[in-house]
Coordinates of C-alpha atoms in Angstrom, one line a residue:
Chain A
M265 CA 36.0 -11.1 -30.3
R266 CA 40.0 -10.0 -30.8
Y267 CA 40.8 -13.4 -29.8
I268 CA 39.2 -15.0 -32.5
C269 CA 42.5 -15.1 -34.2
R270 CA 45.0 -16.9 -32.2
M271 CA 41.8 -19.4 -31.5
Q272 CA 43.2 -22.7 -29.3
L273 CA 40.8 -25.5 -30.4
P274 CA 41.1 -28.0 -28.0
S275 CA 41.6 -30.9 -30.0
K276 CA 43.0 -32.0 -33.5
L277 CA 39.4 -33.0 -34.9
I278 CA 37.2 -30.1 -34.1
E279 CA 40.3 -27.8 -36.0
D280 CA 39.6 -29.6 -38.7
A281 CA 36.0 -29.9 -39.2
V282 CA 36.4 -26.3 -38.5
D283 CA 38.2 -25.7 -40.8
Q284 CA 36.2 -27.6 -43.4
M285 CA 33.1 -25.2 -42.4
A286 CA 34.5 -22.2 -42.4
S287 CA 35.4 -22.9 -46.0
L288 CA 31.6 -22.4 -47.0
P289 CA 31.5 -18.8 -48.4
G290 CA 30.7 -16.2 -45.1
I291 CA 31.1 -18.6 -42.8
G292 CA 34.0 -17.4 -40.3
K293 CA 35.6 -19.5 -37.6
R294 CA 33.3 -18.2 -35.0
T295 CA 30.5 -19.0 -36.7
A296 CA 32.2 -22.2 -38.0
L297 CA 32.5 -23.2 -34.3
R298 CA 29.2 -22.9 -33.6
L299 CA 27.9 -25.0 -36.6
V300 CA 30.4 -27.5 -35.6
L301 CA 29.1 -27.7 -31.5
S302 CA 25.8 -27.8 -32.8
L303 CA 26.5 -30.8 -34.9
L304 CA 28.1 -32.4 -32.2
K305 CA 24.8 -31.9 -30.2
K306 CA 23.6 -34.3 -32.9
D307 CA 23.0 -38.1 -32.8
S308 CA 25.7 -39.9 -34.8
K309 CA 23.1 -41.1 -37.2
D310 CA 22.0 -38.0 -37.9
V311 CA 25.0 -36.2 -38.3
R312 CA 26.0 -39.4 -40.7
R313 CA 22.8 -38.7 -43.0
F314 CA 23.6 -34.6 -42.6
A315 CA 27.4 -35.3 -44.6
E316 CA 26.5 -37.8 -46.9
S317 CA 23.7 -35.8 -47.8
F318 CA 26.6 -33.4 -49.6
I319 CA 29.1 -36.4 -50.7
K320 CA 25.7 -37.7 -52.2
L321 CA 24.7 -34.8 -53.7
K322 CA 27.7 -34.1 -55.6
E323 CA 28.2 -37.8 -56.9
D324 CA 25.1 -38.0 -58.3
I325 CA 23.9 -34.2 -59.2
C326 CA 23.9 -34.1 -63.1
E327 CA 23.6 -30.7 -65.3
C328 CA 21.0 -30.5 -68.0
S329 CA 22.7 -31.5 -71.2
I330 CA 20.7 -28.6 -72.8
C331 CA 20.2 -25.6 -70.7
H332 CA 22.9 -26.3 -67.3
N333 CA 19.9 -26.3 -64.7
L334 CA 21.0 -28.5 -61.8
S335 CA 18.9 -32.2 -62.3
D336 CA 18.5 -35.5 -61.1
S337 CA 18.5 -37.0 -64.5
P338 CA 19.9 -36.3 -67.9
T339 CA 17.6 -33.2 -69.0
C340 CA 16.1 -31.6 -66.7
S341 CA 12.2 -31.0 -65.9
I342 CA 11.8 -28.2 -67.0
C343 CA 13.2 -29.2 -70.7
S344 CA 11.7 -32.5 -70.7
N345 CA 8.1 -31.0 -70.0
P346 CA 6.8 -30.4 -73.7
S347 CA 4.2 -28.1 -72.3
R348 CA 7.1 -25.5 -71.7
D349 CA 6.9 -23.4 -74.6
E350 CA 10.2 -24.5 -77.3
S351 CA 10.8 -21.4 -78.6
L352 CA 11.0 -19.1 -75.9
V353 CA 14.3 -19.0 -73.6
C354 CA 14.9 -16.8 -70.6
V355 CA 18.9 -16.7 -69.9
V356 CA 20.2 -16.0 -66.9
E357 CA 23.4 -16.1 -64.8
D358 CA 22.7 -19.3 -61.8
I359 CA 20.2 -21.6 -61.0
R360 CA 18.9 -19.6 -58.2
D361 CA 17.4 -16.9 -61.0
I362 CA 15.4 -19.9 -62.5
M363 CA 14.4 -20.3 -59.3
A364 CA 13.0 -17.4 -58.6
I365 CA 11.5 -17.1 -61.2
E366 CA 9.9 -19.9 -61.4
A367 CA 7.8 -19.0 -58.3
T368 CA 6.5 -16.1 -59.9
H369 CA 4.5 -18.4 -62.1
Q370 CA 4.8 -15.9 -65.1
F371 CA 7.3 -17.7 -67.1
R372 CA 6.0 -21.1 -69.5
G373 CA 8.9 -21.1 -71.6
R374 CA 12.4 -22.4 -71.1
Y375 CA 16.3 -21.7 -69.5
H376 CA 19.6 -21.3 -70.2
V377 CA 22.2 -20.7 -67.4
L378 CA 24.9 -18.9 -67.8
G379 CA 26.5 -20.0 -65.2
G380 CA 28.5 -16.7 -64.1
I381 CA 28.7 -13.7 -65.7
I382 CA 31.4 -11.5 -67.4
S383 CA 33.2 -9.8 -64.7
P384 CA 36.8 -9.4 -65.4
I385 CA 37.4 -8.1 -62.1
D386 CA 37.1 -11.7 -61.0
G387 CA 38.5 -12.9 -64.2
I388 CA 35.4 -14.5 -65.6
G389 CA 35.5 -14.2 -69.6
P390 CA 32.7 -14.7 -72.4
A391 CA 34.3 -17.8 -72.0
D392 CA 33.7 -19.2 -68.8
L393 CA 30.1 -19.3 -69.2
H394 CA 27.7 -21.5 -71.3
I395 CA 27.9 -19.3 -74.0
T396 CA 28.7 -21.3 -77.1
S397 CA 25.8 -24.1 -76.0
L398 CA 23.7 -21.4 -76.4
I399 CA 24.6 -20.5 -79.5
D400 CA 23.8 -24.4 -80.4
R401 CA 20.3 -24.3 -79.2
L402 CA 19.9 -21.3 -81.0
K403 CA 21.1 -22.9 -84.4
S404 CA 18.6 -25.3 -84.1
G405 CA 16.5 -23.1 -85.7
E406 CA 13.5 -23.7 -83.0
I407 CA 13.8 -20.8 -80.5
K408 CA 12.0 -17.5 -81.4
E409 CA 13.1 -15.1 -78.5
I410 CA 15.8 -14.7 -76.0
L411 CA 14.8 -12.8 -72.8
L412 CA 18.0 -11.8 -71.0
A413 CA 17.0 -12.0 -67.4
L414 CA 20.3 -10.4 -65.7
S415 CA 20.8 -8.4 -63.1
T416 CA 20.7 -4.7 -63.6
T417 CA 24.7 -4.3 -62.3
M418 CA 28.0 -3.0 -64.0
E419 CA 28.1 -6.8 -64.6
G420 CA 25.2 -8.0 -65.5
E421 CA 24.7 -5.2 -68.5
T422 CA 27.9 -6.0 -70.0
T423 CA 27.1 -9.7 -69.9
A424 CA 23.8 -9.1 -71.9
F425 CA 25.3 -6.7 -74.3
Y426 CA 27.6 -9.2 -75.1
L427 CA 25.0 -11.6 -75.4
Y428 CA 23.1 -9.0 -77.3
R429 CA 25.6 -8.4 -80.1
K430 CA 26.8 -12.7 -80.0
I431 CA 23.3 -13.6 -81.2
A432 CA 22.6 -11.0 -83.6
D433 CA 22.9 -12.7 -86.8
F434 CA 19.8 -15.2 -85.9
D435 CA 16.5 -14.2 -87.1
L436 CA 14.9 -14.1 -83.2
K437 CA 13.4 -11.0 -81.0
V438 CA 15.8 -10.3 -78.0
T439 CA 14.0 -9.4 -75.3
S440 CA 14.8 -8.0 -71.7
I441 CA 12.7 -7.7 -68.0
A442 CA 11.4 -4.8 -67.3
R443 CA 12.8 -2.7 -65.7
G444 CA 11.9 0.6 -63.2
I445 CA 10.0 0.7 -60.0
G446 CA 9.8 -2.2 -57.7
H447 CA 6.0 -3.3 -56.7
G448 CA 5.4 -1.6 -53.2
D449 CA 8.5 0.8 -53.2
E450 CA 7.7 4.3 -52.6
L451 CA 8.9 6.8 -55.1
Q452 CA 10.8 8.8 -52.5
Y453 CA 13.0 5.9 -51.9
A454 CA 14.1 4.9 -55.7
D455 CA 17.2 5.6 -56.6
E456 CA 18.1 8.9 -59.4
L457 CA 18.9 6.3 -62.1
T458 CA 16.0 3.9 -61.9
L459 CA 13.3 6.6 -61.2
G460 CA 14.6 8.9 -64.4
K461 CA 14.6 5.6 -66.2
S462 CA 11.6 4.4 -66.0
I463 CA 10.1 8.3 -67.0
V464 CA 12.0 8.0 -69.8
N465 CA 11.1 4.5 -70.6
R466 CA 6.9 5.5 -69.0
V467 CA 4.9 2.8 -70.3
P468 CA 1.0 2.9 -71.1
Y469 CA -1.5 3.3 -68.0
E470 CA -3.3 -0.2 -69.3
N471 CA 0.2 -2.3 -69.4
S472 CA -0.3 -2.0 -65.4
L473 CA -3.9 -3.0 -65.0
N474 CA -3.3 -6.1 -66.3
R475 CA -0.8 -7.3 -64.1
S476 CA -1.5 -9.7 -61.9
Chain B
M108 CA 12.9 -12.8 -50.4
R109 CA 9.4 -13.9 -50.5
Y110 CA 9.4 -16.4 -52.6
I111 CA 11.9 -18.2 -50.4
C112 CA 8.6 -20.2 -48.6
R113 CA 7.1 -22.0 -52.0
M114 CA 11.0 -23.0 -53.4
Q115 CA 10.9 -25.3 -55.5
L116 CA 14.8 -27.1 -55.8
P117 CA 15.1 -28.5 -59.3
S118 CA 16.7 -31.9 -57.5
K119 CA 15.8 -34.1 -54.7
L120 CA 19.2 -34.8 -53.9
I121 CA 19.6 -30.6 -53.6
E122 CA 16.6 -30.8 -51.3
D123 CA 17.8 -32.9 -49.6
A124 CA 21.1 -30.7 -48.9
V125 CA 19.5 -27.6 -48.7
D126 CA 17.4 -29.5 -45.8
Q127 CA 20.5 -31.1 -43.9
M128 CA 22.0 -28.1 -43.8
A129 CA 19.4 -25.8 -42.7
S130 CA 19.3 -27.6 -39.5
L131 CA 22.3 -26.1 -37.9
P132 CA 21.5 -23.2 -36.1
G133 CA 20.8 -19.6 -37.5
I134 CA 20.9 -21.2 -40.9
G135 CA 18.2 -20.4 -43.2
K136 CA 16.7 -22.3 -46.4
R137 CA 18.2 -19.2 -48.6
T138 CA 21.9 -19.5 -46.5
A139 CA 21.9 -23.1 -47.2
L140 CA 21.3 -23.0 -51.3
R141 CA 24.1 -21.0 -51.1
L142 CA 26.0 -23.1 -49.4
V143 CA 25.3 -26.5 -51.2
L144 CA 25.4 -24.6 -54.2
S145 CA 29.3 -22.9 -53.3
L146 CA 30.1 -26.7 -52.7
L147 CA 28.5 -28.0 -55.8
K148 CA 31.4 -25.9 -56.9
K149 CA 34.4 -28.2 -54.9
D150 CA 36.0 -31.4 -56.5
S151 CA 34.8 -34.4 -55.2
K152 CA 37.4 -35.2 -53.2
D153 CA 37.6 -31.8 -51.4
V154 CA 33.4 -32.1 -51.0
R155 CA 34.0 -35.9 -49.3
R156 CA 37.0 -34.4 -47.2
F157 CA 34.5 -31.6 -46.3
A158 CA 31.5 -34.6 -45.4
E159 CA 34.1 -37.0 -43.6
S160 CA 35.5 -34.2 -41.1
F161 CA 31.9 -34.2 -39.2
I162 CA 31.4 -38.1 -39.2
K163 CA 35.2 -38.4 -37.9
L164 CA 34.6 -36.0 -35.6
K165 CA 31.3 -37.4 -34.3
E166 CA 33.0 -40.8 -33.8
D167 CA 36.6 -39.8 -32.9
I168 CA 35.7 -36.9 -30.5
C169 CA 35.8 -38.0 -26.4
E170 CA 34.9 -35.6 -23.2
C171 CA 37.8 -35.2 -20.8
S172 CA 36.7 -37.2 -17.9
I173 CA 37.6 -34.7 -15.4
C174 CA 36.3 -31.8 -16.9
H175 CA 34.0 -32.5 -19.6
N176 CA 36.1 -30.5 -22.5
L177 CA 36.1 -31.7 -25.8
S178 CA 39.1 -33.6 -26.5
D179 CA 40.8 -36.5 -29.1
S180 CA 42.0 -38.3 -25.3
P181 CA 39.9 -39.1 -22.1
T182 CA 41.9 -36.8 -20.8
C183 CA 41.8 -33.3 -22.2
S184 CA 45.1 -31.0 -23.0
I185 CA 44.6 -28.9 -20.1
C186 CA 43.9 -31.7 -17.2
S187 CA 46.6 -33.9 -18.6
N188 CA 48.7 -30.7 -18.1
P189 CA 51.3 -30.9 -14.6
S190 CA 52.1 -27.8 -15.0
R191 CA 48.2 -26.6 -14.1
D192 CA 47.2 -25.7 -10.8
E193 CA 45.1 -28.1 -9.5
S194 CA 43.8 -26.2 -6.7
L195 CA 41.7 -23.8 -8.8
V196 CA 38.6 -25.1 -11.3
C197 CA 36.8 -22.5 -13.2
V198 CA 33.4 -23.1 -13.6
V199 CA 32.2 -22.1 -17.5
E200 CA 28.9 -22.9 -18.9
D201 CA 30.1 -24.5 -22.4
I202 CA 33.9 -25.1 -24.5
R203 CA 33.9 -21.7 -25.7
D204 CA 34.2 -19.9 -22.5
I205 CA 37.4 -22.0 -22.7
M206 CA 39.0 -20.7 -25.7
A207 CA 37.8 -17.5 -24.3
I208 CA 40.1 -17.6 -20.9
E209 CA 42.3 -19.5 -22.5
A210 CA 42.9 -16.9 -25.6
T211 CA 43.8 -14.4 -22.7
H212 CA 46.3 -16.4 -21.2
Q213 CA 45.8 -15.1 -17.6
F214 CA 44.6 -18.7 -16.4
R215 CA 46.8 -21.3 -15.3
G216 CA 44.0 -23.8 -13.2
R217 CA 41.7 -26.3 -14.6
Y218 CA 38.0 -26.0 -15.9
H219 CA 34.7 -27.5 -14.9
V220 CA 32.3 -27.3 -18.1
L221 CA 28.7 -27.4 -17.1
G222 CA 27.4 -28.0 -20.6
G223 CA 24.4 -25.4 -20.2
I224 CA 23.3 -23.2 -18.1
I225 CA 19.9 -23.4 -15.1
S226 CA 17.1 -22.0 -17.5
P227 CA 13.4 -23.3 -17.0
I228 CA 12.0 -21.9 -20.2
D229 CA 14.0 -23.8 -22.3
G230 CA 13.5 -27.3 -19.4
I231 CA 17.2 -26.9 -18.5
G232 CA 17.7 -27.8 -14.9
P233 CA 20.4 -28.5 -12.4
A234 CA 19.9 -31.6 -13.4
D235 CA 20.8 -31.4 -16.6
L236 CA 24.3 -29.6 -16.5
H237 CA 27.6 -31.8 -15.0
I238 CA 26.9 -30.5 -11.5
T239 CA 27.2 -34.2 -10.0
S240 CA 31.1 -34.5 -11.4
L241 CA 32.0 -30.9 -9.9
I242 CA 30.8 -32.3 -6.2
D243 CA 32.7 -35.5 -7.0
R244 CA 36.3 -33.9 -8.1
L245 CA 35.5 -31.4 -4.5
K246 CA 35.5 -34.5 -2.4
S247 CA 38.8 -34.9 -3.2
G248 CA 40.0 -32.6 -1.5
E249 CA 42.4 -30.9 -3.6
I250 CA 40.5 -27.8 -4.9
K251 CA 41.0 -25.0 -2.9
E252 CA 39.7 -22.0 -5.2
I253 CA 35.9 -22.1 -7.5
L254 CA 36.1 -19.6 -10.0
L255 CA 33.0 -19.1 -11.5
A256 CA 32.7 -17.9 -15.0
L257 CA 29.4 -17.8 -16.1
S258 CA 27.5 -15.1 -18.4
T259 CA 26.0 -12.3 -16.8
T260 CA 22.5 -12.9 -17.8
M261 CA 19.7 -13.7 -15.1
E262 CA 20.6 -17.4 -15.9
G263 CA 24.2 -17.5 -15.5
E264 CA 23.5 -15.5 -12.1
T265 CA 20.9 -17.5 -11.3
T266 CA 23.0 -20.9 -12.3
A267 CA 26.1 -19.1 -9.6
F268 CA 24.0 -18.8 -6.8
Y269 CA 23.2 -22.6 -7.4
L270 CA 26.5 -24.1 -7.1
Y271 CA 27.5 -21.1 -4.5
R272 CA 24.9 -23.0 -2.2
K273 CA 25.3 -26.2 -3.6
I274 CA 29.4 -26.1 -2.4
A275 CA 29.1 -24.1 0.6
D276 CA 29.7 -27.0 2.9
F277 CA 32.9 -28.0 1.5
D278 CA 35.6 -25.3 2.5
L279 CA 37.1 -23.5 -0.2
K280 CA 37.3 -19.8 -1.5
V281 CA 34.3 -19.1 -4.0
T282 CA 35.4 -16.4 -6.3
S283 CA 33.2 -14.9 -9.7
I284 CA 35.3 -12.9 -12.2
A285 CA 35.2 -9.4 -11.7
R286 CA 32.2 -7.4 -13.4
G287 CA 32.6 -3.3 -14.1
I288 CA 33.3 -1.5 -17.3
G289 CA 35.1 -3.2 -20.1
H290 CA 38.8 -2.2 -21.0
G291 CA 37.8 0.3 -23.6
D292 CA 34.3 0.9 -23.7
E293 CA 33.1 4.0 -23.0
L294 CA 31.4 5.6 -19.3
Q295 CA 28.4 7.0 -21.5
Y296 CA 27.0 4.0 -23.0
A297 CA 27.6 1.5 -20.2
D298 CA 23.7 0.3 -18.9
E299 CA 22.8 1.7 -15.8
L300 CA 22.8 -1.1 -13.7
T301 CA 26.5 -2.2 -14.4
L302 CA 28.1 1.3 -14.0
G303 CA 25.7 1.6 -11.1
K304 CA 27.9 -1.9 -9.6
S305 CA 31.2 -0.8 -10.5
I306 CA 30.5 2.8 -8.7
V307 CA 29.4 0.9 -5.7
N308 CA 32.2 -1.8 -5.7
R309 CA 34.8 0.6 -6.7
V310 CA 38.2 -0.9 -6.2
P311 CA 41.8 1.3 -5.2
Y312 CA 43.4 2.8 -8.5
E313 CA 46.5 0.6 -7.4
N314 CA 44.4 -2.5 -8.7
S315 CA 44.2 -0.8 -12.4
L316 CA 47.8 -0.3 -12.4
N317 CA 49.0 -3.7 -12.0
R318 CA 47.0 -5.2 -14.7
S319 CA 48.8 -5.8 -17.7

């Protein structure tokens, strides 16, 4: 694969398209070229539809004014749904987390998207996240519980603790998603930290019976 | 990853963009979503430049009228280069093969891109490839050698043999790129067929000395 470093593309047009494709995360020049050549095999109409979907998305997408979820309208479909519980708000890093949680059909509250996670290495501090708007939502007094659903990484834990301290003055319950051995996981392959903590924080057996 | 099958996207616009991205080969819905979200983080101007590079490519790219290489102009930079040897033509499957060969700086002839390979399983027969135009080039009488540089797969060998029979009536030398153990490969990991053939088709030791 060594030749890729000095890959000479036969045309400036291909070079531009490959550079653009390779600007996406995780797409190298070689993959970009494969994708661009496959695009060239499509009809002009399909290529136009492909390209225009991104322009349209960028132009017309909104951020929900309440929770920062992405949406076609100023308020997202979850925040504008009256059957969702206003008093319970789940804090997530990213809209992909909302999709993952929605797919479980186990959560009937609302969300708050931070838009990232505290990560000094990447230069992301609390001011870069949607924390002020979360505090503003709390000030309305309607929220009774905040569920912190952040990754169990160092950055996730740091962000959760920062939020926990930040919202300590409000009269509300702060919960975290349960940590432990995943359903379908084998004990012998679990990491020590997770297994150790899941023993220390053991739960009544009855709890696992009424899980769906 | 199970939730992806019933992934509910928060917006029709995102759904369209993800579907378009996932129409590229090897890009699943999950990767497509990651790429689309990363596009959303770019400026409007950059998204427009991203999208328009593909429309421009599709509209303005030409196929070289001689060798079927992709090009900005009706004749590609290789066919229109007078210092390239007109009498030697290398037959390849795809323009990526041209790039790989050009990167070696070892070939000074011209090319002929078949645009595919005979593959009955994919419904690709000789009529789908640029074989007629190759025969037309041979009729001019300027070509003295055809170098078959096709993959060493079943389909590649079939295509090479088909071409060999097809051009047998012309007065020219038909060659194939050398097969054998690659430079830097360890013998013990070579497959039996390649190793066996490289013993049967052994070459004078001197040949390997003047390799650059």
